[in-house]
mmCIF file with all atom_site columns, N, CA and C in Angstrom:
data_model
loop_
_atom_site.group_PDB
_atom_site.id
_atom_site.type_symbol
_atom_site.label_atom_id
_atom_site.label_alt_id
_atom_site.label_comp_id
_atom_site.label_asym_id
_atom_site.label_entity_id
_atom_site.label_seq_id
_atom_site.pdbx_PDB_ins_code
_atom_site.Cartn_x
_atom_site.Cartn_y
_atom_site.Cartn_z
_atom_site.occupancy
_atom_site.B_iso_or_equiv
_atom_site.pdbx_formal_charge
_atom_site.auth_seq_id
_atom_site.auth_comp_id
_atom_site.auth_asym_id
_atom_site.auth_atom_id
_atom_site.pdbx_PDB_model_num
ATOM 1   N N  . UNK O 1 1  ? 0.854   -1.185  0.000   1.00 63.00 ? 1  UNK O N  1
ATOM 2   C CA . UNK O 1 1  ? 0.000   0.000   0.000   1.00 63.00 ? 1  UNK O CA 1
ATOM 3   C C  . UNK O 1 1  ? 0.884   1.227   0.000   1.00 63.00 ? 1  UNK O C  1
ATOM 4   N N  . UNK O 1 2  ? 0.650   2.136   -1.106  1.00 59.00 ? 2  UNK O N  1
ATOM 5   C CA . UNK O 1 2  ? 1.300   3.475   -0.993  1.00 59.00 ? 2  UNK O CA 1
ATOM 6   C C  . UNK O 1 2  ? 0.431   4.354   -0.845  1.00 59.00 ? 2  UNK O C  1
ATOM 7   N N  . UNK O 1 3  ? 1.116   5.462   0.138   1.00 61.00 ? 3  UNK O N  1
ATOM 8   C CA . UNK O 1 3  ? 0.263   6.766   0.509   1.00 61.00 ? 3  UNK O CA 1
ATOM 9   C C  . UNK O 1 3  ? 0.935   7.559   0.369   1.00 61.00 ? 3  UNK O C  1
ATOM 10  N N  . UNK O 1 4  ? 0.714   8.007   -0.448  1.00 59.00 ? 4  UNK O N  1
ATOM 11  C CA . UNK O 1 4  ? 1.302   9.758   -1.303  1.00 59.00 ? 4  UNK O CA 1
ATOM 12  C C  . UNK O 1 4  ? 0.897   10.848  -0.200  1.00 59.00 ? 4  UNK O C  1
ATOM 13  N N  . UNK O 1 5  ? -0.409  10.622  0.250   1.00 56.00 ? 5  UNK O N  1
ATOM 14  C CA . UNK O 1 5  ? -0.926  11.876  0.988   1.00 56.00 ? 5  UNK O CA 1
ATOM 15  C C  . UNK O 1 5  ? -2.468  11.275  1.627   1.00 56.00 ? 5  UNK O C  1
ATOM 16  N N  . UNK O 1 6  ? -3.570  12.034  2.030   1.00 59.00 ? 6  UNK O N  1
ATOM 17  C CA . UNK O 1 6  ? -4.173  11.825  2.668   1.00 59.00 ? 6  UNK O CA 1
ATOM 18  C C  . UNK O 1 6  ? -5.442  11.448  1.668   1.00 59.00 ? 6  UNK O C  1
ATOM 19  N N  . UNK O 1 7  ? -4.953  12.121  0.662   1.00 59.00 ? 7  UNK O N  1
ATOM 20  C CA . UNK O 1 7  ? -6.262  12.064  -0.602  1.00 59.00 ? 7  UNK O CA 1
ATOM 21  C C  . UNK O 1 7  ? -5.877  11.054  -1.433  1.00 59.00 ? 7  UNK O C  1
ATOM 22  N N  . UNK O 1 8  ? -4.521  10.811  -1.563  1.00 74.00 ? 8  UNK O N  1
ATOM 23  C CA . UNK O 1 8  ? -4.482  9.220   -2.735  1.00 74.00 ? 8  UNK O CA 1
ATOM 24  C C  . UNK O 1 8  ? -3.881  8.050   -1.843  1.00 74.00 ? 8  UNK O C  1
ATOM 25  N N  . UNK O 1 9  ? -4.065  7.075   -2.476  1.00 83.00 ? 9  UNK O N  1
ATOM 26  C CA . UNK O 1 9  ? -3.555  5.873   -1.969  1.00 83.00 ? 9  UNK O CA 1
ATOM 27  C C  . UNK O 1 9  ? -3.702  4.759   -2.817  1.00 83.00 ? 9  UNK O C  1
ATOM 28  N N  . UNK O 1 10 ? -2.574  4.058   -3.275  1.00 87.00 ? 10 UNK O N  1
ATOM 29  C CA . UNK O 1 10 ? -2.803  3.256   -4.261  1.00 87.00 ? 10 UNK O CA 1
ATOM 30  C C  . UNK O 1 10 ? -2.708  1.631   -3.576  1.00 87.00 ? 10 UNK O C  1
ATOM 31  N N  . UNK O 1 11 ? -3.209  0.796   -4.143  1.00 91.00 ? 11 UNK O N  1
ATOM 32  C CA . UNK O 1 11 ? -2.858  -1.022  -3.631  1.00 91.00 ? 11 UNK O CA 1
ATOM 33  C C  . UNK O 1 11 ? -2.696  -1.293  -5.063  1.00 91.00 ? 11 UNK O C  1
ATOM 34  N N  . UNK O 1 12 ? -2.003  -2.193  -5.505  1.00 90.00 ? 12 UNK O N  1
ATOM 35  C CA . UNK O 1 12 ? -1.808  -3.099  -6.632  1.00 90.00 ? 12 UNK O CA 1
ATOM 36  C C  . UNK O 1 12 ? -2.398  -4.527  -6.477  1.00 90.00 ? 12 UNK O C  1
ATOM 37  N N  . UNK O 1 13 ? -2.625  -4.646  -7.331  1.00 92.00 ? 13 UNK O N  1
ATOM 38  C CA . UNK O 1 13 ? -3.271  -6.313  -7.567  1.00 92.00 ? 13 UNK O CA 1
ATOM 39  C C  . UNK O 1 13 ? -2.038  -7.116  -7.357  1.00 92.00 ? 13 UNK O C  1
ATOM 40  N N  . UNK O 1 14 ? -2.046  -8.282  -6.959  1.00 91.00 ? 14 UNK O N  1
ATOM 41  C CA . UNK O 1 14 ? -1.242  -9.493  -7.154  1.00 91.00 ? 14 UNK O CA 1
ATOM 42  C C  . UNK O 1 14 ? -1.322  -10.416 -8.498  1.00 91.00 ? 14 UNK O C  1
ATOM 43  N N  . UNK O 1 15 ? -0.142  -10.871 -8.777  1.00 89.00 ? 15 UNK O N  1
ATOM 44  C CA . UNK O 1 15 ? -0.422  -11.761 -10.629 1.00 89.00 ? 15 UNK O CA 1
ATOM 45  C C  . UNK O 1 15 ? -1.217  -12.123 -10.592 1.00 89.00 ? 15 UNK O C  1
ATOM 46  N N  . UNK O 1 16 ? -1.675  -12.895 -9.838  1.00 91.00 ? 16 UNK O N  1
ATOM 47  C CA . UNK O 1 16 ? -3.283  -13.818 -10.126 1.00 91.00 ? 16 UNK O CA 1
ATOM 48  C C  . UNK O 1 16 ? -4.659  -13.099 -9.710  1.00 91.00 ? 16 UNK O C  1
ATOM 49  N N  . UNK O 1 17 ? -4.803  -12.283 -9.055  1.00 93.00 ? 17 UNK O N  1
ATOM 50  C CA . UNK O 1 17 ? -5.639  -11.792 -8.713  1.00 93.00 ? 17 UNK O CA 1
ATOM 51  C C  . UNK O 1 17 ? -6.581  -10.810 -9.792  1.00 93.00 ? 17 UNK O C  1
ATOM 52  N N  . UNK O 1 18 ? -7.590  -10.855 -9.380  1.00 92.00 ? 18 UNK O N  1
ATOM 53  C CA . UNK O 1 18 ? -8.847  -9.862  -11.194 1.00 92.00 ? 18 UNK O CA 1
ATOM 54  C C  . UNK O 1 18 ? -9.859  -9.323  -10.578 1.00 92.00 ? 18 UNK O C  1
ATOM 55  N N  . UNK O 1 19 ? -9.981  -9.320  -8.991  1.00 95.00 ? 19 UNK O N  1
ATOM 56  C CA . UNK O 1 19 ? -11.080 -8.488  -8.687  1.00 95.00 ? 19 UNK O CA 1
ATOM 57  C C  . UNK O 1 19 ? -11.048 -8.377  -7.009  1.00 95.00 ? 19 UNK O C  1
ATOM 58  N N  . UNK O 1 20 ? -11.631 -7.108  -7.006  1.00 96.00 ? 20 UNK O N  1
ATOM 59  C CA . UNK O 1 20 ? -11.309 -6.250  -5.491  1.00 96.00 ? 20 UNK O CA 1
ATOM 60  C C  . UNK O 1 20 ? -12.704 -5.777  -4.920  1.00 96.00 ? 20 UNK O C  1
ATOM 61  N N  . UNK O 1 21 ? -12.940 -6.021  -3.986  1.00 97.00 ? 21 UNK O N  1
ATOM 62  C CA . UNK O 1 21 ? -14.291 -5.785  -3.371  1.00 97.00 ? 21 UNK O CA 1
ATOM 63  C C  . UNK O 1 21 ? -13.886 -4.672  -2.478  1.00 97.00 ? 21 UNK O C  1
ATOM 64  N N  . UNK O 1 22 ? -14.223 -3.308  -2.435  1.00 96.00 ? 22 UNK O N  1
ATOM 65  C CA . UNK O 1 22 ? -13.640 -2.315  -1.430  1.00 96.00 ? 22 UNK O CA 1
ATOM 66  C C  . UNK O 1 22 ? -14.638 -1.497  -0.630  1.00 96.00 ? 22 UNK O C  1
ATOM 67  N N  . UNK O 1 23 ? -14.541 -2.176  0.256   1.00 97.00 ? 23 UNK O N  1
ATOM 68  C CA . UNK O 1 23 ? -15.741 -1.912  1.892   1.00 97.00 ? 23 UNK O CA 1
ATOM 69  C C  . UNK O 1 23 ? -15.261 -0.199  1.676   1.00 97.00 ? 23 UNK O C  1
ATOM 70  N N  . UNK O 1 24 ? -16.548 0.491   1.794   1.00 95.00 ? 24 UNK O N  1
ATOM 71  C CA . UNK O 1 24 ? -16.496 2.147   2.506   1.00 95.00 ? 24 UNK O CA 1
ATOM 72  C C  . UNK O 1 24 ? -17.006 2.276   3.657   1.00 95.00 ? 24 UNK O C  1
ATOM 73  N N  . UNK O 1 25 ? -16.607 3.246   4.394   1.00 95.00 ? 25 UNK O N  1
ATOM 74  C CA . UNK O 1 25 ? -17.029 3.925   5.721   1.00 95.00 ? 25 UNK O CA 1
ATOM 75  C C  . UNK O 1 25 ? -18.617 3.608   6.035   1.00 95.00 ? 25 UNK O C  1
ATOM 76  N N  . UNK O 1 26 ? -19.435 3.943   4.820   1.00 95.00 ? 26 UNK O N  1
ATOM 77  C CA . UNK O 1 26 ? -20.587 4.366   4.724   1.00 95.00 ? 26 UNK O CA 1
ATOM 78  C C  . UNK O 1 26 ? -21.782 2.614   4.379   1.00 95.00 ? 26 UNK O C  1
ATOM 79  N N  . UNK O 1 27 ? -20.594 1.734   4.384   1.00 96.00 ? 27 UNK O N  1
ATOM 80  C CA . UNK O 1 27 ? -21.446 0.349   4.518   1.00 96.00 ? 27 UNK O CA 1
ATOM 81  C C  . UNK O 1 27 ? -21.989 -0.195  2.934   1.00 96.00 ? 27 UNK O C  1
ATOM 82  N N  . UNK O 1 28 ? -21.527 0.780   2.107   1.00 96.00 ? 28 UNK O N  1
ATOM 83  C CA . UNK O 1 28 ? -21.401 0.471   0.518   1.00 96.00 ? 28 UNK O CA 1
ATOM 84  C C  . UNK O 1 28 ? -19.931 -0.097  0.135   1.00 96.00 ? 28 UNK O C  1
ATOM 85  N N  . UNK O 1 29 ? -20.057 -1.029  -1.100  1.00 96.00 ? 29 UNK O N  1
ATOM 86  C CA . UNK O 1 29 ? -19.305 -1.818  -1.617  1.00 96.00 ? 29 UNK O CA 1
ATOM 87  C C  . UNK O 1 29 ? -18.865 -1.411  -2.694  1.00 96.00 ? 29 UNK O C  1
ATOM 88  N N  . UNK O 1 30 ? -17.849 -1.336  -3.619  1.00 95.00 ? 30 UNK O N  1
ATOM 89  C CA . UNK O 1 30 ? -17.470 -1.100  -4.611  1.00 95.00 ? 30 UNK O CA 1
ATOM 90  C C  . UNK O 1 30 ? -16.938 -2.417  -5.257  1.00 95.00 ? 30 UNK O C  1
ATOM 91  N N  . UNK O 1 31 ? -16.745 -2.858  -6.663  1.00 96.00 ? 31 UNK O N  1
ATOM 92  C CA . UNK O 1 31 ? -16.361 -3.817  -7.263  1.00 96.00 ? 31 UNK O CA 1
ATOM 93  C C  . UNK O 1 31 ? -15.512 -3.470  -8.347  1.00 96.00 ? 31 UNK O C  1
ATOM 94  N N  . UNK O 1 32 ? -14.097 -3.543  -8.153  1.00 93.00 ? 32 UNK O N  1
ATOM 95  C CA . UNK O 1 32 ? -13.402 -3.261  -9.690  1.00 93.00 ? 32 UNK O CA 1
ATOM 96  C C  . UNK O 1 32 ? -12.630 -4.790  -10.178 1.00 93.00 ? 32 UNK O C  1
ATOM 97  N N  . UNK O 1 33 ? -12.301 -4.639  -11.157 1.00 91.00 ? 33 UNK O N  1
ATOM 98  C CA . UNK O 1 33 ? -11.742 -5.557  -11.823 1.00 91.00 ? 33 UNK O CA 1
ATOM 99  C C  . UNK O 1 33 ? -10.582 -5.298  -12.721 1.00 91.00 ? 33 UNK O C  1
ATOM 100 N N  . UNK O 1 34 ? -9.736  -6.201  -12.630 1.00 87.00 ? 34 UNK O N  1
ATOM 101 C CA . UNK O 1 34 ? -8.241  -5.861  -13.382 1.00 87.00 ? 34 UNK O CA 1
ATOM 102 C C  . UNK O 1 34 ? -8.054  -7.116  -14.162 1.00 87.00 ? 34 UNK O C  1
ATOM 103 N N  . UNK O 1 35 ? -7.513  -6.883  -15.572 1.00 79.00 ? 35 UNK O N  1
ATOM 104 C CA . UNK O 1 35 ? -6.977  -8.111  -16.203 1.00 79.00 ? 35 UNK O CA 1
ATOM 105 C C  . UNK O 1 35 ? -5.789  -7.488  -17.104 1.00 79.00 ? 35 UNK O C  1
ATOM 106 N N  . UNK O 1 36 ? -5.250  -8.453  -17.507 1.00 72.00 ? 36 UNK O N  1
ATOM 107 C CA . UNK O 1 36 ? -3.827  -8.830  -18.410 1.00 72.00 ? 36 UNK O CA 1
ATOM 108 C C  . UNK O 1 36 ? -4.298  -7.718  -19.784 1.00 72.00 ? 36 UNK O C  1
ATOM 109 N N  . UNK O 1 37 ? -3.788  -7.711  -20.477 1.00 64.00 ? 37 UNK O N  1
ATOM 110 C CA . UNK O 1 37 ? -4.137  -6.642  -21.639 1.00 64.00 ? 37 UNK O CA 1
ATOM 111 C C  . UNK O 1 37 ? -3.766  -8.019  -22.752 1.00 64.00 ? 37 UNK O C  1
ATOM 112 N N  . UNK O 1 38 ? -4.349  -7.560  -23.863 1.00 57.00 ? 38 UNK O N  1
ATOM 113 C CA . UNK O 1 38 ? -4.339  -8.831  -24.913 1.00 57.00 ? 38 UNK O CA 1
ATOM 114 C C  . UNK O 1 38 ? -2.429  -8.996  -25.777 1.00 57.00 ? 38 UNK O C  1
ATOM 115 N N  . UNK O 1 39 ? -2.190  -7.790  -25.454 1.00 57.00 ? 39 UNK O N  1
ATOM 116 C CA . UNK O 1 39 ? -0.504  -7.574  -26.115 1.00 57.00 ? 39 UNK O CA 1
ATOM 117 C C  . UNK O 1 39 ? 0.127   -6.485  -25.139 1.00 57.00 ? 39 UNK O C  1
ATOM 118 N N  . UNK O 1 40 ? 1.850   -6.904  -25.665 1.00 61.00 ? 40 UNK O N  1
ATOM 119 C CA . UNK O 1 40 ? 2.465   -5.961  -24.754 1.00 61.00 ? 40 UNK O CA 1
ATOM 120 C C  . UNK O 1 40 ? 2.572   -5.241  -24.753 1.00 61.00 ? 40 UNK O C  1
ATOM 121 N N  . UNK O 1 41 ? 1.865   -3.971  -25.379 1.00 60.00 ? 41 UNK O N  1
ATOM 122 C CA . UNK O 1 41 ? 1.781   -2.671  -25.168 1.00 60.00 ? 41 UNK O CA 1
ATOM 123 C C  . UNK O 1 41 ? 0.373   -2.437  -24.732 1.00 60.00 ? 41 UNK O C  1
ATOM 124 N N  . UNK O 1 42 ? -0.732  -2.751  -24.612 1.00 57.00 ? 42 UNK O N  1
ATOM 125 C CA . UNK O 1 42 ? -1.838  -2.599  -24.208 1.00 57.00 ? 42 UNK O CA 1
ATOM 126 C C  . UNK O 1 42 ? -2.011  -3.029  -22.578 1.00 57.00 ? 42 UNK O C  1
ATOM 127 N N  . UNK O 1 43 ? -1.055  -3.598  -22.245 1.00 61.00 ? 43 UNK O N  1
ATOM 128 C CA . UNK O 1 43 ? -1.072  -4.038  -20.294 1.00 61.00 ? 43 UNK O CA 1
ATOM 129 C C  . UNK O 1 43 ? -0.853  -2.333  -19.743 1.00 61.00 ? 43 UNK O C  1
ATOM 130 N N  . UNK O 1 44 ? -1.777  -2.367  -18.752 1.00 66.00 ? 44 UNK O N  1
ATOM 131 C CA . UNK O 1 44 ? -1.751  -1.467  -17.562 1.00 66.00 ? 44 UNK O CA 1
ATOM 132 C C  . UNK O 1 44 ? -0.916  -1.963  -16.218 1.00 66.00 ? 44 UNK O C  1
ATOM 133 N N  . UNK O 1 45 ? -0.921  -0.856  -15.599 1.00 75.00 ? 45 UNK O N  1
ATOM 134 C CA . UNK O 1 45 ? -0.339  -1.319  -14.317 1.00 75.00 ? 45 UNK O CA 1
ATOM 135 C C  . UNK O 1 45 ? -1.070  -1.920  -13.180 1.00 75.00 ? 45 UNK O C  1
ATOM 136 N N  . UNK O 1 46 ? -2.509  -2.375  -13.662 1.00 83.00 ? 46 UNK O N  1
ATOM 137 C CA . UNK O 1 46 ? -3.133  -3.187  -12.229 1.00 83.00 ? 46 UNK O CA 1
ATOM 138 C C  . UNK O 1 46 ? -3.052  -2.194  -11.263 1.00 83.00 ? 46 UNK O C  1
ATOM 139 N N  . UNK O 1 47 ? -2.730  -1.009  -10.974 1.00 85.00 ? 47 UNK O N  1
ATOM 140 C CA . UNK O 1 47 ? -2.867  -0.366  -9.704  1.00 85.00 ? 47 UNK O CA 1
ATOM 141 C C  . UNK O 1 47 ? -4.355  -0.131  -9.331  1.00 85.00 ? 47 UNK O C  1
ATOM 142 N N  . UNK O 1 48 ? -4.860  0.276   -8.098  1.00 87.00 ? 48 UNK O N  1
ATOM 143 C CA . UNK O 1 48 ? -6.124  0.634   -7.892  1.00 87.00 ? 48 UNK O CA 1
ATOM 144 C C  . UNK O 1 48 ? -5.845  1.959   -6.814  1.00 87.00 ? 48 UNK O C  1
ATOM 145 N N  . UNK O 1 49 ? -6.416  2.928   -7.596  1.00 87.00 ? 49 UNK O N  1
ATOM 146 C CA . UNK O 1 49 ? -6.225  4.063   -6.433  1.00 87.00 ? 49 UNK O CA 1
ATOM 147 C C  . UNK O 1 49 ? -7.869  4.129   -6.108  1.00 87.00 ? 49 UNK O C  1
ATOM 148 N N  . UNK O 1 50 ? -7.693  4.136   -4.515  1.00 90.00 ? 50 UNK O N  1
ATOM 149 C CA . UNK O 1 50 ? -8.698  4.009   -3.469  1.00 90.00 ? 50 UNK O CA 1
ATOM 150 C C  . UNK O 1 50 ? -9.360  5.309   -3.317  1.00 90.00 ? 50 UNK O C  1
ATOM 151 N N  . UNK O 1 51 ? -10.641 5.268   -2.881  1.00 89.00 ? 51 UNK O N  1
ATOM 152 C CA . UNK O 1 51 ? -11.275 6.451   -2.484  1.00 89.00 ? 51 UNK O CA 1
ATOM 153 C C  . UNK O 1 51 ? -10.749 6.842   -1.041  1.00 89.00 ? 51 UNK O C  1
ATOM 154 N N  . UNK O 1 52 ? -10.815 7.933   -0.902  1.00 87.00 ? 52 UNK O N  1
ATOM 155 C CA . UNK O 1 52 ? -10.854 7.976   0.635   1.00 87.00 ? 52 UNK O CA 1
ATOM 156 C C  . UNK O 1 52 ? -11.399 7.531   2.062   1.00 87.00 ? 52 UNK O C  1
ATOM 157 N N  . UNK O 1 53 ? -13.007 7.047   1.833   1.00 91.00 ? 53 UNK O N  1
ATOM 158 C CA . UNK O 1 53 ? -13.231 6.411   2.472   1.00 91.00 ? 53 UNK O CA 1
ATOM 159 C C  . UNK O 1 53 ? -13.327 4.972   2.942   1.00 91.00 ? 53 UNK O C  1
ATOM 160 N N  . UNK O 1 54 ? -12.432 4.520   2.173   1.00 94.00 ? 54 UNK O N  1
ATOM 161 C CA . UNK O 1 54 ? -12.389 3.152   2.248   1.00 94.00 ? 54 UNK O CA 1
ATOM 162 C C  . UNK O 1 54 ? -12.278 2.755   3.744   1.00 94.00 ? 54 UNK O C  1
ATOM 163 N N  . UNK O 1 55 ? -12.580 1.338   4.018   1.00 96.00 ? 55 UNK O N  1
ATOM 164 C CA . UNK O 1 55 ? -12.151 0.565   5.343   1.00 96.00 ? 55 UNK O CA 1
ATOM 165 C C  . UNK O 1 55 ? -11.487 -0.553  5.230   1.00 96.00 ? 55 UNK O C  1
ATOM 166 N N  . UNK O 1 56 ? -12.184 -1.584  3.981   1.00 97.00 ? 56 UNK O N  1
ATOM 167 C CA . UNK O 1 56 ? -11.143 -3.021  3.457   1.00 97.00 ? 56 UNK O CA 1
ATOM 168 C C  . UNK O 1 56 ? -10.866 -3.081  2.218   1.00 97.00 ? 56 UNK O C  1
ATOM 169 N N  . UNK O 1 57 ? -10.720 -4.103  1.901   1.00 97.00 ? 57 UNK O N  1
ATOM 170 C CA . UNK O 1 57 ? -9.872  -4.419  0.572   1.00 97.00 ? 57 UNK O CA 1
ATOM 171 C C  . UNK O 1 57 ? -10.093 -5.683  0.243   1.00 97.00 ? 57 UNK O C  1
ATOM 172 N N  . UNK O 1 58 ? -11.170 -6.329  -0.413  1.00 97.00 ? 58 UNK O N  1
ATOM 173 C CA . UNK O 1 58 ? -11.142 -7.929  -0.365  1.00 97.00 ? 58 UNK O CA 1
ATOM 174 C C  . UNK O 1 58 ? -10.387 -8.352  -1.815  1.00 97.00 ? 58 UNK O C  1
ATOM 175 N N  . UNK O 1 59 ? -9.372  -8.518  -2.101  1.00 96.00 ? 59 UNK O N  1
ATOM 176 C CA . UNK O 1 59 ? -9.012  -9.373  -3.159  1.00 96.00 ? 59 UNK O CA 1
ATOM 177 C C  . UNK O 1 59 ? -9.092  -10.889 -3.832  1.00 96.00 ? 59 UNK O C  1
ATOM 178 N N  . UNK O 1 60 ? -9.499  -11.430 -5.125  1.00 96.00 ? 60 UNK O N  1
ATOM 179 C CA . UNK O 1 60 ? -9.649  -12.012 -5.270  1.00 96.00 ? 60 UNK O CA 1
ATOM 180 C C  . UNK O 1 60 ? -9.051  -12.997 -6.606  1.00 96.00 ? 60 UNK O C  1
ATOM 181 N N  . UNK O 1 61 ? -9.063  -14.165 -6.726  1.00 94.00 ? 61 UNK O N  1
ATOM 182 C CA . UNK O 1 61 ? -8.223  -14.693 -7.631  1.00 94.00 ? 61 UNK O CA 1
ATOM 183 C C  . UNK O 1 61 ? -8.710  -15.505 -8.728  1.00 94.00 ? 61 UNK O C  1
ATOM 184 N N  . UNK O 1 62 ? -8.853  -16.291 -9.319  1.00 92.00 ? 62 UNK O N  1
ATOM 185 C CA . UNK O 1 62 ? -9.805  -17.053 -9.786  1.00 92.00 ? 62 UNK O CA 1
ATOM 186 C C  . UNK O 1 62 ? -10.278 -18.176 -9.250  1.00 92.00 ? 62 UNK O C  1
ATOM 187 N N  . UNK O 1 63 ? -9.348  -18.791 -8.465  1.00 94.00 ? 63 UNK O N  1
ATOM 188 C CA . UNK O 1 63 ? -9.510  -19.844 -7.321  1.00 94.00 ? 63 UNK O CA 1
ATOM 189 C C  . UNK O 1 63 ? -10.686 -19.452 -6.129  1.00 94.00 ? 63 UNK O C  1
ATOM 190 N N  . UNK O 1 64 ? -10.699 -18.551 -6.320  1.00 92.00 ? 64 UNK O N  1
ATOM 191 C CA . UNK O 1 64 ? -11.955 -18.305 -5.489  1.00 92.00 ? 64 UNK O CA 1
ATOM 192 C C  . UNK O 1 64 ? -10.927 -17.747 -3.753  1.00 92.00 ? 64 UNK O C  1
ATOM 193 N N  . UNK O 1 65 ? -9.706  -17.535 -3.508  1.00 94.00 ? 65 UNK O N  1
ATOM 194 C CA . UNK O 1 65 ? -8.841  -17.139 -2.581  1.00 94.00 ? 65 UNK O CA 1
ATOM 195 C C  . UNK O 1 65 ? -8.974  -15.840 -2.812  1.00 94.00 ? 65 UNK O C  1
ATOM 196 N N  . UNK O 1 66 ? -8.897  -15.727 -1.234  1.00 96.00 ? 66 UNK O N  1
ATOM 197 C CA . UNK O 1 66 ? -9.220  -13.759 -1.455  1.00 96.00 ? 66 UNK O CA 1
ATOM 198 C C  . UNK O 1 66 ? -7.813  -13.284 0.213   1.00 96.00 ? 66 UNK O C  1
ATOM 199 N N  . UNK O 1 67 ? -7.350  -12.456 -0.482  1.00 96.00 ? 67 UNK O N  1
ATOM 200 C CA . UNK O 1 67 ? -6.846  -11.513 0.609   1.00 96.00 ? 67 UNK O CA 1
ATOM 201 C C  . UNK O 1 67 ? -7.348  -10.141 0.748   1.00 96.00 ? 67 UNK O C  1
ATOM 202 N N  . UNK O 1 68 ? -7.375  -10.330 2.706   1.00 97.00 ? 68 UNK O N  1
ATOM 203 C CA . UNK O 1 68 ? -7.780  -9.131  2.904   1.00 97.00 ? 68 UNK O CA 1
ATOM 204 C C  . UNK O 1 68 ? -6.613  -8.107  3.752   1.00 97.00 ? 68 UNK O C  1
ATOM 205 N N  . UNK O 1 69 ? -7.259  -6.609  3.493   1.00 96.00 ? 69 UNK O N  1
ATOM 206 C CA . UNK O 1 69 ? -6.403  -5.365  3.469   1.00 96.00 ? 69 UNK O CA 1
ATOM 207 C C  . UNK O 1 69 ? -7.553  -4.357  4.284   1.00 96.00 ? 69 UNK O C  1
ATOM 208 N N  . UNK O 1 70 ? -6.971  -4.208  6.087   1.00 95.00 ? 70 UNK O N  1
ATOM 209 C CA . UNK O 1 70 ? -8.064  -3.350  6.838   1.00 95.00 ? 70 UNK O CA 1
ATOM 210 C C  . UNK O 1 70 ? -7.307  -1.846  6.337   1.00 95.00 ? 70 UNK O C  1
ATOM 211 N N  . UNK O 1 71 ? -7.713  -0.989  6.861   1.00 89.00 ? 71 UNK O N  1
ATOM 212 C CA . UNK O 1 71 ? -7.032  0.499   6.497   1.00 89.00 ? 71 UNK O CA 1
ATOM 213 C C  . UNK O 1 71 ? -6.816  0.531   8.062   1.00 89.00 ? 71 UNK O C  1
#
């Protein structure tokens, strides 16, 4: 987890991992998703910059294994 400041904060995905469930303050869920790009110039960096109110971080893999990330 990097924290630039109070307003950004980034987590990166892990290789296997394609989707992030991110608990807010406010008891709402967010769902993003990351994948591989089809060629090597079309890959992104998998980063996820967080809202501010976040609280967790559920990551997930295709295996159905998830790590979690409290703030």
């Amino acid at each position: 987890l990097l924290r630039f400041n109070r307003a950004i904060e980034i987590e990166k995905f892990q290789p296997k991992e394609y989707k992030v469930i991110i608990s807010l303050d406010d008891g709402k869920e967010l769902v993003r998703e990351s994948y591989y790009g089809s060629g090597y110039l079309s890959q992104g960096s998998r980063a996820l910059v967080l809202p501010e109110n976040w609280k967790a971080l559920r990551f997930y893999d295709p295996g159905g294994i998830s790590r979690t990330i409290l703030k």
